[in-house]
Amino acid sequence: MKQFINGVTLELMQGDIASQKDITAVVNAANAELRIGGGVAGAIHRAAGPGLERECQPLAPIRPGEAVISGAHNLPNKYVIHCLGPVYGVDKPEDELLADCYRNALNIAEEKGIDSVAFPAISTGAFGYPMESAATIALKTVLEEAKKLKSIKTIRFVLFSKSDLEVHAAVLKGIAM
Ligand code: ADP
């Protein structure tokens, strides 16, 4: 599914965030220590190799809502943007912290002149954020930010399961301008 806003293409697809060959920066649903973990952080660090953890150590720890950028090592991308999502029911206000992740990731990408960014569904795995609420925040934030973007031309959401993709598609349909 694709949507065009102010010269930016917003794409929703099912897939693996660690195999987005045509994307300049992939976003990691990181842990505060920026170490290998489960889910997205496991897939990204395994594909990138141990150099990614080494590069990230001076940048850690990060706070919920924060984003930092590193090289992509053995991933097929140029950069990884690491975001720490809120733990649902623990880090408050969780909706604002989740929106901060998307805003801060896009701002860092703009500062670097990056043309394409791929996001996973931050906080919806181990951190327990309900998929539909998280999708609403993620898509609303990205649609709002898209109006201001200059260098970013493609934003892709890479959803792990078919049902996660369907939830995002339905939410996007509901808020599309
Ligand atoms: P968090 O700790 O922020 O909740 P997780 O990595 O546990 O992050 O999960 C975030 C979302 O990413 C979940 O919806 C999960 O199903 C999904 N996911 C897990 N592995 C991958 C992957 N390789 N590519 C894309 N999405 C993934």
Short mmCIF file of N, CA and C and ligand atoms in Angstrom, two decimals:
data_model
loop_
_atom_site.label_atom_id
_atom_site.label_comp_id
_atom_site.label_asym_id
_atom_site.label_seq_id
_atom_site.Cartn_x
_atom_site.Cartn_y
_atom_site.Cartn_z
N MET A 1 0.85 -1.20 0.00
CA MET A 1 0.00 0.00 0.00
C MET A 1 0.88 1.25 0.00
N LYS A 2 0.54 2.22 -0.84
CA LYS A 2 1.33 3.44 -0.95
C LYS A 2 0.45 4.66 -0.85
N GLN A 3 1.01 5.71 -0.29
CA GLN A 3 0.29 6.97 -0.22
C GLN A 3 1.30 8.11 -0.46
N PHE A 4 0.89 9.17 -1.10
CA PHE A 4 1.80 10.28 -1.41
C PHE A 4 1.37 11.52 -0.65
N ILE A 5 2.32 12.11 0.09
CA ILE A 5 2.02 13.33 0.85
C ILE A 5 3.17 14.29 0.60
N ASN A 6 2.87 15.42 0.02
CA ASN A 6 3.87 16.48 -0.11
C ASN A 6 5.20 15.97 -0.69
N GLY A 7 5.13 15.16 -1.72
CA GLY A 7 6.36 14.65 -2.35
C GLY A 7 7.01 13.49 -1.62
N VAL A 8 6.41 13.04 -0.53
CA VAL A 8 6.94 11.90 0.23
C VAL A 8 6.05 10.68 -0.04
N THR A 9 6.68 9.55 -0.34
CA THR A 9 5.92 8.30 -0.52
C THR A 9 5.90 7.54 0.80
N LEU A 10 4.73 7.24 1.27
CA LEU A 10 4.57 6.44 2.49
C LEU A 10 4.15 5.04 2.07
N GLU A 11 4.94 4.05 2.44
CA GLU A 11 4.68 2.67 2.03
C GLU A 11 4.44 1.80 3.25
N LEU A 12 3.50 0.87 3.12
CA LEU A 12 3.29 -0.14 4.16
C LEU A 12 3.56 -1.50 3.53
N MET A 13 4.39 -2.31 4.14
CA MET A 13 4.62 -3.65 3.61
C MET A 13 4.91 -4.65 4.73
N GLN A 14 4.72 -5.91 4.38
CA GLN A 14 5.08 -6.98 5.32
C GLN A 14 6.50 -7.39 5.01
N GLY A 15 7.33 -7.63 6.04
CA GLY A 15 8.69 -8.05 5.76
C GLY A 15 9.58 -8.01 6.98
N ASP A 16 10.89 -8.06 6.68
CA ASP A 16 11.93 -8.10 7.72
C ASP A 16 12.71 -6.79 7.63
N ILE A 17 12.75 -6.07 8.73
CA ILE A 17 13.44 -4.77 8.75
C ILE A 17 14.93 -4.91 8.42
N ALA A 18 15.48 -6.10 8.62
CA ALA A 18 16.92 -6.30 8.39
C ALA A 18 17.24 -6.63 6.93
N SER A 19 16.24 -6.66 6.05
CA SER A 19 16.56 -6.96 4.65
C SER A 19 15.91 -5.95 3.70
N GLN A 20 16.04 -4.67 4.03
CA GLN A 20 15.48 -3.58 3.22
C GLN A 20 16.59 -2.98 2.37
N LYS A 21 16.90 -3.64 1.28
CA LYS A 21 18.10 -3.31 0.49
C LYS A 21 18.06 -1.93 -0.17
N ASP A 22 16.86 -1.45 -0.48
CA ASP A 22 16.75 -0.19 -1.21
C ASP A 22 16.51 1.01 -0.29
N ILE A 23 16.78 0.85 1.00
CA ILE A 23 16.49 1.91 1.99
C ILE A 23 17.81 2.41 2.60
N THR A 24 17.95 3.72 2.75
CA THR A 24 19.21 4.28 3.26
C THR A 24 19.36 4.10 4.77
N ALA A 25 18.29 4.32 5.53
CA ALA A 25 18.37 4.20 6.99
C ALA A 25 17.24 3.33 7.52
N VAL A 26 17.60 2.29 8.26
CA VAL A 26 16.57 1.47 8.91
C VAL A 26 16.53 1.82 10.39
N VAL A 27 15.33 1.78 10.94
CA VAL A 27 15.14 2.13 12.35
C VAL A 27 15.10 0.86 13.18
N ASN A 28 15.86 0.91 14.28
CA ASN A 28 15.91 -0.21 15.23
C ASN A 28 14.98 0.09 16.40
N ALA A 29 14.12 -0.87 16.76
CA ALA A 29 13.37 -0.78 18.01
C ALA A 29 14.34 -1.25 19.10
N ALA A 30 15.13 -0.30 19.56
CA ALA A 30 16.31 -0.62 20.37
C ALA A 30 15.95 -0.83 21.84
N ASN A 31 16.91 -1.36 22.59
CA ASN A 31 16.86 -1.32 24.05
C ASN A 31 17.75 -0.17 24.50
N ALA A 32 17.60 0.25 25.76
CA ALA A 32 18.30 1.45 26.25
C ALA A 32 19.80 1.32 26.11
N GLU A 33 20.32 0.11 26.23
CA GLU A 33 21.77 -0.12 26.19
C GLU A 33 22.32 -0.25 24.77
N LEU A 34 21.41 -0.21 23.77
CA LEU A 34 21.80 -0.34 22.36
C LEU A 34 22.55 -1.64 22.09
N ARG A 35 22.10 -2.69 22.74
CA ARG A 35 22.72 -4.00 22.55
C ARG A 35 21.79 -4.90 21.76
N ILE A 36 22.36 -6.03 21.29
CA ILE A 36 21.55 -7.03 20.62
C ILE A 36 20.45 -7.47 21.59
N GLY A 37 19.26 -7.77 21.08
CA GLY A 37 18.16 -8.19 21.95
C GLY A 37 17.31 -9.18 21.19
N GLY A 38 16.02 -9.21 21.51
CA GLY A 38 15.10 -10.04 20.75
C GLY A 38 14.47 -9.20 19.66
N GLY A 39 13.52 -9.75 18.93
CA GLY A 39 12.73 -9.00 17.96
C GLY A 39 13.60 -8.23 16.97
N VAL A 40 13.24 -6.98 16.77
CA VAL A 40 13.92 -6.13 15.79
C VAL A 40 15.40 -5.95 16.15
N ALA A 41 15.69 -5.69 17.41
CA ALA A 41 17.08 -5.46 17.83
C ALA A 41 17.94 -6.71 17.61
N GLY A 42 17.33 -7.87 17.71
CA GLY A 42 18.06 -9.11 17.43
C GLY A 42 18.34 -9.23 15.94
N ALA A 43 17.31 -9.01 15.13
CA ALA A 43 17.46 -9.16 13.68
C ALA A 43 18.48 -8.16 13.13
N ILE A 44 18.39 -6.93 13.60
CA ILE A 44 19.30 -5.88 13.10
C ILE A 44 20.74 -6.15 13.53
N HIS A 45 20.95 -6.46 14.81
CA HIS A 45 22.32 -6.68 15.27
C HIS A 45 22.92 -7.95 14.67
N ARG A 46 22.12 -9.00 14.50
CA ARG A 46 22.66 -10.23 13.88
C ARG A 46 23.10 -9.95 12.45
N ALA A 47 22.27 -9.23 11.71
CA ALA A 47 22.61 -8.95 10.31
C ALA A 47 23.76 -7.95 10.20
N ALA A 48 23.84 -7.03 11.14
CA ALA A 48 24.89 -5.99 11.08
C ALA A 48 26.25 -6.53 11.51
N GLY A 49 26.24 -7.49 12.44
CA GLY A 49 27.50 -8.00 12.99
C GLY A 49 27.91 -7.22 14.24
N PRO A 50 28.94 -7.72 14.95
CA PRO A 50 29.31 -7.17 16.26
C PRO A 50 29.81 -5.73 16.22
N GLY A 51 30.22 -5.26 15.06
CA GLY A 51 30.69 -3.87 14.95
C GLY A 51 29.60 -2.87 15.31
N LEU A 52 28.35 -3.25 15.11
CA LEU A 52 27.25 -2.32 15.41
C LEU A 52 27.17 -2.07 16.92
N GLU A 53 27.24 -3.14 17.71
CA GLU A 53 27.21 -2.96 19.17
C GLU A 53 28.41 -2.13 19.63
N ARG A 54 29.55 -2.41 19.07
CA ARG A 54 30.77 -1.66 19.46
C ARG A 54 30.60 -0.18 19.16
N GLU A 55 30.10 0.13 17.97
CA GLU A 55 29.93 1.55 17.62
C GLU A 55 28.91 2.23 18.53
N CYS A 56 27.89 1.46 18.95
CA CYS A 56 26.79 2.05 19.72
C CYS A 56 27.13 2.29 21.19
N GLN A 57 28.10 1.58 21.73
CA GLN A 57 28.31 1.65 23.18
C GLN A 57 28.53 3.06 23.71
N PRO A 58 29.32 3.91 23.03
CA PRO A 58 29.50 5.29 23.54
C PRO A 58 28.21 6.12 23.50
N LEU A 59 27.23 5.69 22.72
CA LEU A 59 25.97 6.46 22.59
C LEU A 59 24.95 6.06 23.66
N ALA A 60 25.17 4.94 24.34
CA ALA A 60 24.20 4.39 25.30
C ALA A 60 24.49 4.91 26.70
N PRO A 61 23.48 4.93 27.60
CA PRO A 61 22.09 4.52 27.36
C PRO A 61 21.29 5.66 26.73
N ILE A 62 20.18 5.29 26.09
CA ILE A 62 19.25 6.31 25.59
C ILE A 62 17.94 6.22 26.37
N ARG A 63 17.16 7.31 26.30
CA ARG A 63 15.89 7.40 27.05
C ARG A 63 14.71 7.09 26.14
N PRO A 64 13.57 6.71 26.71
CA PRO A 64 12.39 6.49 25.88
C PRO A 64 12.07 7.75 25.05
N GLY A 65 11.80 7.53 23.76
CA GLY A 65 11.50 8.64 22.86
C GLY A 65 12.71 9.17 22.12
N GLU A 66 13.90 8.80 22.62
CA GLU A 66 15.14 9.32 22.01
C GLU A 66 15.55 8.48 20.79
N ALA A 67 16.29 9.11 19.88
CA ALA A 67 16.82 8.41 18.71
C ALA A 67 18.29 8.79 18.52
N VAL A 68 19.12 7.83 18.18
CA VAL A 68 20.53 8.08 17.85
C VAL A 68 20.85 7.33 16.56
N ILE A 69 21.89 7.79 15.88
CA ILE A 69 22.21 7.20 14.58
C ILE A 69 23.60 6.58 14.58
N SER A 70 23.74 5.49 13.84
CA SER A 70 25.05 4.83 13.69
C SER A 70 25.19 4.36 12.26
N GLY A 71 26.36 3.82 11.93
CA GLY A 71 26.53 3.15 10.65
C GLY A 71 25.75 1.85 10.65
N ALA A 72 25.70 1.20 9.48
CA ALA A 72 24.87 -0.01 9.35
C ALA A 72 25.70 -1.28 9.25
N HIS A 73 27.04 -1.13 9.22
CA HIS A 73 27.93 -2.31 9.21
C HIS A 73 27.54 -3.29 8.11
N ASN A 74 27.24 -4.55 8.43
CA ASN A 74 26.96 -5.52 7.36
C ASN A 74 25.52 -5.52 6.86
N LEU A 75 24.70 -4.63 7.37
CA LEU A 75 23.34 -4.50 6.83
C LEU A 75 23.42 -3.88 5.43
N PRO A 76 22.40 -4.09 4.59
CA PRO A 76 22.45 -3.54 3.24
C PRO A 76 22.03 -2.07 3.18
N ASN A 77 22.24 -1.33 4.26
CA ASN A 77 21.81 0.07 4.36
C ASN A 77 23.03 0.92 4.69
N LYS A 78 22.82 2.23 4.80
CA LYS A 78 23.95 3.09 5.14
C LYS A 78 23.95 3.42 6.64
N TYR A 79 22.77 3.56 7.20
CA TYR A 79 22.65 3.94 8.61
C TYR A 79 21.62 3.09 9.33
N VAL A 80 21.80 3.02 10.68
CA VAL A 80 20.74 2.53 11.56
C VAL A 80 20.38 3.67 12.51
N ILE A 81 19.10 3.95 12.63
CA ILE A 81 18.63 4.93 13.61
C ILE A 81 17.99 4.13 14.74
N HIS A 82 18.55 4.26 15.94
CA HIS A 82 18.10 3.46 17.08
C HIS A 82 17.13 4.29 17.91
N CYS A 83 15.91 3.77 18.09
CA CYS A 83 14.90 4.46 18.90
C CYS A 83 14.53 3.57 20.07
N LEU A 84 14.41 4.19 21.25
CA LEU A 84 13.90 3.44 22.40
C LEU A 84 12.43 3.80 22.57
N GLY A 85 11.55 2.84 22.29
CA GLY A 85 10.12 3.06 22.46
C GLY A 85 9.77 2.98 23.95
N PRO A 86 8.58 3.51 24.31
CA PRO A 86 8.11 3.38 25.69
C PRO A 86 7.64 1.95 25.98
N VAL A 87 7.87 1.49 27.19
CA VAL A 87 7.27 0.23 27.65
C VAL A 87 5.83 0.56 28.02
N TYR A 88 4.88 -0.15 27.40
CA TYR A 88 3.46 0.17 27.59
C TYR A 88 3.08 -0.01 29.06
N GLY A 89 2.41 1.01 29.62
CA GLY A 89 1.98 0.95 31.01
C GLY A 89 3.07 1.32 32.01
N VAL A 90 4.27 1.62 31.53
CA VAL A 90 5.40 1.93 32.44
C VAL A 90 5.97 3.32 32.15
N ASP A 91 6.40 3.55 30.91
CA ASP A 91 6.99 4.84 30.55
C ASP A 91 5.88 5.79 30.11
N LYS A 92 5.69 6.88 30.85
CA LYS A 92 4.55 7.79 30.60
C LYS A 92 5.02 9.19 30.25
N PRO A 93 4.26 9.95 29.45
CA PRO A 93 3.07 9.54 28.71
C PRO A 93 3.46 8.73 27.46
N GLU A 94 2.98 7.51 27.41
CA GLU A 94 3.48 6.58 26.38
C GLU A 94 3.16 7.02 24.95
N ASP A 95 1.98 7.68 24.77
CA ASP A 95 1.65 8.12 23.40
C ASP A 95 2.62 9.18 22.91
N GLU A 96 2.97 10.12 23.81
CA GLU A 96 3.92 11.17 23.40
C GLU A 96 5.31 10.61 23.20
N LEU A 97 5.71 9.68 24.05
CA LEU A 97 7.05 9.09 23.91
C LEU A 97 7.15 8.29 22.61
N LEU A 98 6.05 7.60 22.25
CA LEU A 98 6.08 6.84 21.00
C LEU A 98 6.13 7.80 19.80
N ALA A 99 5.36 8.87 19.84
CA ALA A 99 5.41 9.87 18.76
C ALA A 99 6.80 10.49 18.67
N ASP A 100 7.43 10.75 19.83
CA ASP A 100 8.80 11.31 19.85
C ASP A 100 9.76 10.41 19.08
N CYS A 101 9.61 9.10 19.21
CA CYS A 101 10.50 8.17 18.49
C CYS A 101 10.46 8.45 17.00
N TYR A 102 9.25 8.53 16.45
CA TYR A 102 9.10 8.74 15.00
C TYR A 102 9.60 10.12 14.59
N ARG A 103 9.23 11.14 15.38
CA ARG A 103 9.68 12.52 15.08
C ARG A 103 11.19 12.63 15.15
N ASN A 104 11.78 12.12 16.21
CA ASN A 104 13.23 12.25 16.40
C ASN A 104 13.99 11.46 15.34
N ALA A 105 13.49 10.29 14.98
CA ALA A 105 14.15 9.49 13.93
C ALA A 105 14.13 10.26 12.61
N LEU A 106 12.99 10.84 12.27
CA LEU A 106 12.89 11.58 11.00
C LEU A 106 13.77 12.84 11.04
N ASN A 107 13.84 13.50 12.19
CA ASN A 107 14.69 14.69 12.31
C ASN A 107 16.16 14.34 12.12
N ILE A 108 16.60 13.26 12.73
CA ILE A 108 18.01 12.84 12.56
C ILE A 108 18.28 12.51 11.11
N ALA A 109 17.34 11.83 10.47
CA ALA A 109 17.52 11.46 9.06
C ALA A 109 17.60 12.72 8.19
N GLU A 110 16.76 13.70 8.48
CA GLU A 110 16.81 14.96 7.73
C GLU A 110 18.16 15.65 7.90
N GLU A 111 18.66 15.68 9.15
CA GLU A 111 19.96 16.32 9.41
C GLU A 111 21.07 15.69 8.59
N LYS A 112 20.96 14.39 8.34
CA LYS A 112 22.00 13.67 7.57
C LYS A 112 21.72 13.69 6.07
N GLY A 113 20.62 14.30 5.65
CA GLY A 113 20.30 14.34 4.22
C GLY A 113 19.87 13.00 3.66
N ILE A 114 19.31 12.15 4.52
CA ILE A 114 18.88 10.80 4.12
C ILE A 114 17.60 10.86 3.28
N ASP A 115 17.53 10.00 2.25
CA ASP A 115 16.37 10.05 1.33
C ASP A 115 15.29 9.02 1.65
N SER A 116 15.64 7.94 2.37
CA SER A 116 14.64 6.90 2.63
C SER A 116 14.86 6.27 4.00
N VAL A 117 13.74 6.04 4.70
CA VAL A 117 13.78 5.52 6.08
C VAL A 117 12.75 4.40 6.21
N ALA A 118 13.13 3.30 6.84
CA ALA A 118 12.17 2.21 7.11
C ALA A 118 12.02 2.02 8.62
N PHE A 119 10.78 1.97 9.05
CA PHE A 119 10.45 1.79 10.48
C PHE A 119 9.83 0.42 10.73
N PRO A 120 10.16 -0.20 11.85
CA PRO A 120 9.33 -1.31 12.35
C PRO A 120 8.22 -0.70 13.22
N ALA A 121 7.34 -1.53 13.74
CA ALA A 121 6.28 -1.04 14.64
C ALA A 121 6.86 -0.98 16.06
N ILE A 122 7.50 0.16 16.35
CA ILE A 122 8.21 0.36 17.62
C ILE A 122 7.27 0.13 18.81
N SER A 123 7.77 -0.53 19.83
CA SER A 123 7.08 -0.79 21.11
C SER A 123 5.99 -1.86 21.06
N THR A 124 5.69 -2.43 19.88
CA THR A 124 4.55 -3.36 19.80
C THR A 124 4.92 -4.81 20.04
N GLY A 125 6.20 -5.08 20.33
CA GLY A 125 6.62 -6.45 20.61
C GLY A 125 6.80 -6.63 22.11
N ALA A 126 8.04 -6.77 22.53
CA ALA A 126 8.36 -6.98 23.94
C ALA A 126 7.82 -5.86 24.82
N PHE A 127 7.68 -4.65 24.26
CA PHE A 127 7.26 -3.50 25.08
C PHE A 127 5.73 -3.38 25.21
N GLY A 128 4.99 -4.24 24.52
CA GLY A 128 3.58 -4.44 24.83
C GLY A 128 2.58 -3.40 24.36
N TYR A 129 2.96 -2.47 23.51
CA TYR A 129 2.00 -1.44 23.05
C TYR A 129 0.98 -2.10 22.13
N PRO A 130 -0.32 -1.92 22.37
CA PRO A 130 -1.33 -2.52 21.48
C PRO A 130 -1.15 -2.03 20.04
N MET A 131 -1.23 -2.95 19.10
CA MET A 131 -0.86 -2.65 17.70
C MET A 131 -1.67 -1.50 17.11
N GLU A 132 -2.98 -1.51 17.31
CA GLU A 132 -3.79 -0.48 16.65
C GLU A 132 -3.50 0.92 17.20
N SER A 133 -3.36 1.03 18.51
CA SER A 133 -3.03 2.34 19.10
C SER A 133 -1.66 2.80 18.64
N ALA A 134 -0.70 1.87 18.63
CA ALA A 134 0.66 2.24 18.20
C ALA A 134 0.66 2.65 16.73
N ALA A 135 -0.09 1.94 15.90
CA ALA A 135 -0.15 2.26 14.47
C ALA A 135 -0.75 3.64 14.26
N THR A 136 -1.78 3.98 15.03
CA THR A 136 -2.42 5.28 14.90
C THR A 136 -1.43 6.40 15.22
N ILE A 137 -0.70 6.23 16.31
CA ILE A 137 0.29 7.26 16.70
C ILE A 137 1.39 7.34 15.65
N ALA A 138 1.90 6.20 15.24
CA ALA A 138 3.02 6.17 14.28
C ALA A 138 2.61 6.84 12.97
N LEU A 139 1.47 6.47 12.44
CA LEU A 139 1.07 6.98 11.12
C LEU A 139 0.67 8.46 11.19
N LYS A 140 -0.04 8.86 12.25
CA LYS A 140 -0.40 10.27 12.39
C LYS A 140 0.85 11.13 12.49
N THR A 141 1.81 10.68 13.28
CA THR A 141 3.05 11.45 13.47
C THR A 141 3.81 11.58 12.16
N VAL A 142 3.93 10.48 11.44
CA VAL A 142 4.68 10.50 10.19
C VAL A 142 3.97 11.36 9.14
N LEU A 143 2.65 11.29 9.08
CA LEU A 143 1.91 12.12 8.12
C LEU A 143 2.07 13.60 8.44
N GLU A 144 2.08 13.93 9.73
CA GLU A 144 2.26 15.31 10.15
C GLU A 144 3.68 15.80 9.81
N GLU A 145 4.67 14.98 10.12
CA GLU A 145 6.07 15.35 9.86
C GLU A 145 6.37 15.44 8.37
N ALA A 146 5.67 14.63 7.58
CA ALA A 146 5.95 14.57 6.14
C ALA A 146 5.79 15.94 5.48
N LYS A 147 4.94 16.78 6.06
CA LYS A 147 4.72 18.11 5.50
C LYS A 147 6.00 18.96 5.55
N LYS A 148 6.89 18.64 6.51
CA LYS A 148 8.07 19.49 6.73
C LYS A 148 9.34 18.90 6.10
N LEU A 149 9.27 17.69 5.59
CA LEU A 149 10.49 17.01 5.17
C LEU A 149 11.02 17.55 3.86
N LYS A 150 12.34 17.57 3.75
CA LYS A 150 12.98 18.03 2.52
C LYS A 150 13.79 16.91 1.87
N SER A 151 14.65 16.27 2.65
CA SER A 151 15.52 15.25 2.02
C SER A 151 14.84 13.88 1.95
N ILE A 152 14.00 13.57 2.92
CA ILE A 152 13.36 12.24 2.95
C ILE A 152 12.25 12.18 1.90
N LYS A 153 12.36 11.19 1.01
CA LYS A 153 11.36 11.04 -0.05
C LYS A 153 10.55 9.74 0.11
N THR A 154 11.08 8.80 0.88
CA THR A 154 10.37 7.53 1.09
C THR A 154 10.38 7.17 2.57
N ILE A 155 9.21 6.87 3.10
CA ILE A 155 9.08 6.34 4.47
C ILE A 155 8.33 5.03 4.35
N ARG A 156 8.95 3.97 4.84
CA ARG A 156 8.35 2.64 4.73
C ARG A 156 8.12 2.07 6.12
N PHE A 157 6.95 1.52 6.33
CA PHE A 157 6.69 0.74 7.55
C PHE A 157 6.83 -0.73 7.17
N VAL A 158 7.71 -1.43 7.86
CA VAL A 158 7.92 -2.85 7.60
C VAL A 158 7.30 -3.63 8.75
N LEU A 159 6.16 -4.25 8.47
CA LEU A 159 5.40 -4.96 9.50
C LEU A 159 5.68 -6.45 9.41
N PHE A 160 5.82 -7.05 10.56
CA PHE A 160 6.30 -8.43 10.61
C PHE A 160 5.25 -9.42 10.13
N SER A 161 3.99 -9.21 10.50
CA SER A 161 2.96 -10.20 10.13
C SER A 161 1.93 -9.56 9.21
N LYS A 162 1.18 -10.44 8.54
CA LYS A 162 0.13 -9.97 7.65
C LYS A 162 -0.91 -9.18 8.44
N SER A 163 -1.24 -9.66 9.63
CA SER A 163 -2.28 -8.96 10.40
C SER A 163 -1.78 -7.60 10.87
N ASP A 164 -0.49 -7.48 11.19
CA ASP A 164 0.06 -6.16 11.57
C ASP A 164 -0.02 -5.20 10.38
N LEU A 165 0.26 -5.73 9.19
CA LEU A 165 0.14 -4.91 7.97
C LEU A 165 -1.31 -4.46 7.78
N GLU A 166 -2.24 -5.39 7.97
CA GLU A 166 -3.66 -5.07 7.77
C GLU A 166 -4.14 -4.00 8.76
N VAL A 167 -3.67 -4.11 10.00
CA VAL A 167 -4.04 -3.10 11.00
C VAL A 167 -3.53 -1.73 10.57
N HIS A 168 -2.28 -1.67 10.12
CA HIS A 168 -1.71 -0.39 9.69
C HIS A 168 -2.45 0.16 8.46
N ALA A 169 -2.80 -0.72 7.53
CA ALA A 169 -3.50 -0.27 6.32
C ALA A 169 -4.87 0.30 6.68
N ALA A 170 -5.57 -0.35 7.61
CA ALA A 170 -6.89 0.12 8.02
C ALA A 170 -6.78 1.46 8.75
N VAL A 171 -5.78 1.59 9.60
CA VAL A 171 -5.59 2.85 10.33
C VAL A 171 -5.25 3.97 9.35
N LEU A 172 -4.37 3.68 8.40
CA LEU A 172 -3.99 4.71 7.42
C LEU A 172 -5.19 5.16 6.60
N LYS A 173 -6.01 4.21 6.23
CA LYS A 173 -7.22 4.54 5.47
C LYS A 173 -8.12 5.48 6.27
N GLY A 174 -8.20 5.22 7.57
CA GLY A 174 -9.05 6.02 8.45
C GLY A 174 -8.55 7.44 8.65
N ILE A 175 -7.23 7.64 8.59
CA ILE A 175 -6.70 8.99 8.87
C ILE A 175 -6.18 9.69 7.62
N ALA A 176 -6.18 8.99 6.48
CA ALA A 176 -5.59 9.56 5.26
C ALA A 176 -6.27 10.86 4.89
N MET A 177 -5.42 11.78 4.43
CA MET A 177 -5.94 13.11 4.07
C MET A 177 -6.27 13.18 2.59
P1 ADP B 1 9.82 -3.34 21.22
O1 ADP B 1 10.77 -3.79 22.30
O2 ADP B 1 10.01 -1.86 20.86
O3 ADP B 1 8.42 -3.73 21.50
P2 ADP B 1 10.26 -5.59 19.37
O4 ADP B 1 11.47 -5.77 18.52
O5 ADP B 1 10.05 -6.55 20.48
O6 ADP B 1 10.35 -4.07 19.89
O7 ADP B 1 8.96 -5.60 18.45
C1 ADP B 1 8.52 -4.51 17.68
C2 ADP B 1 7.68 -5.02 16.52
O8 ADP B 1 8.54 -5.51 15.50
C3 ADP B 1 6.74 -6.19 16.86
O9 ADP B 1 5.51 -5.94 16.18
C4 ADP B 1 7.44 -7.40 16.26
O10 ADP B 1 6.53 -8.40 15.85
C5 ADP B 1 8.12 -6.80 15.06
N1 ADP B 1 9.32 -7.51 14.57
C6 ADP B 1 10.06 -8.46 15.16
N2 ADP B 1 11.09 -8.82 14.38
C7 ADP B 1 11.00 -8.07 13.25
C8 ADP B 1 11.76 -7.98 12.04
N3 ADP B 1 12.84 -8.73 11.82
N4 ADP B 1 11.37 -7.09 11.09
C9 ADP B 1 10.27 -6.30 11.29
N5 ADP B 1 9.52 -6.34 12.40
C10 ADP B 1 9.86 -7.22 13.37
#
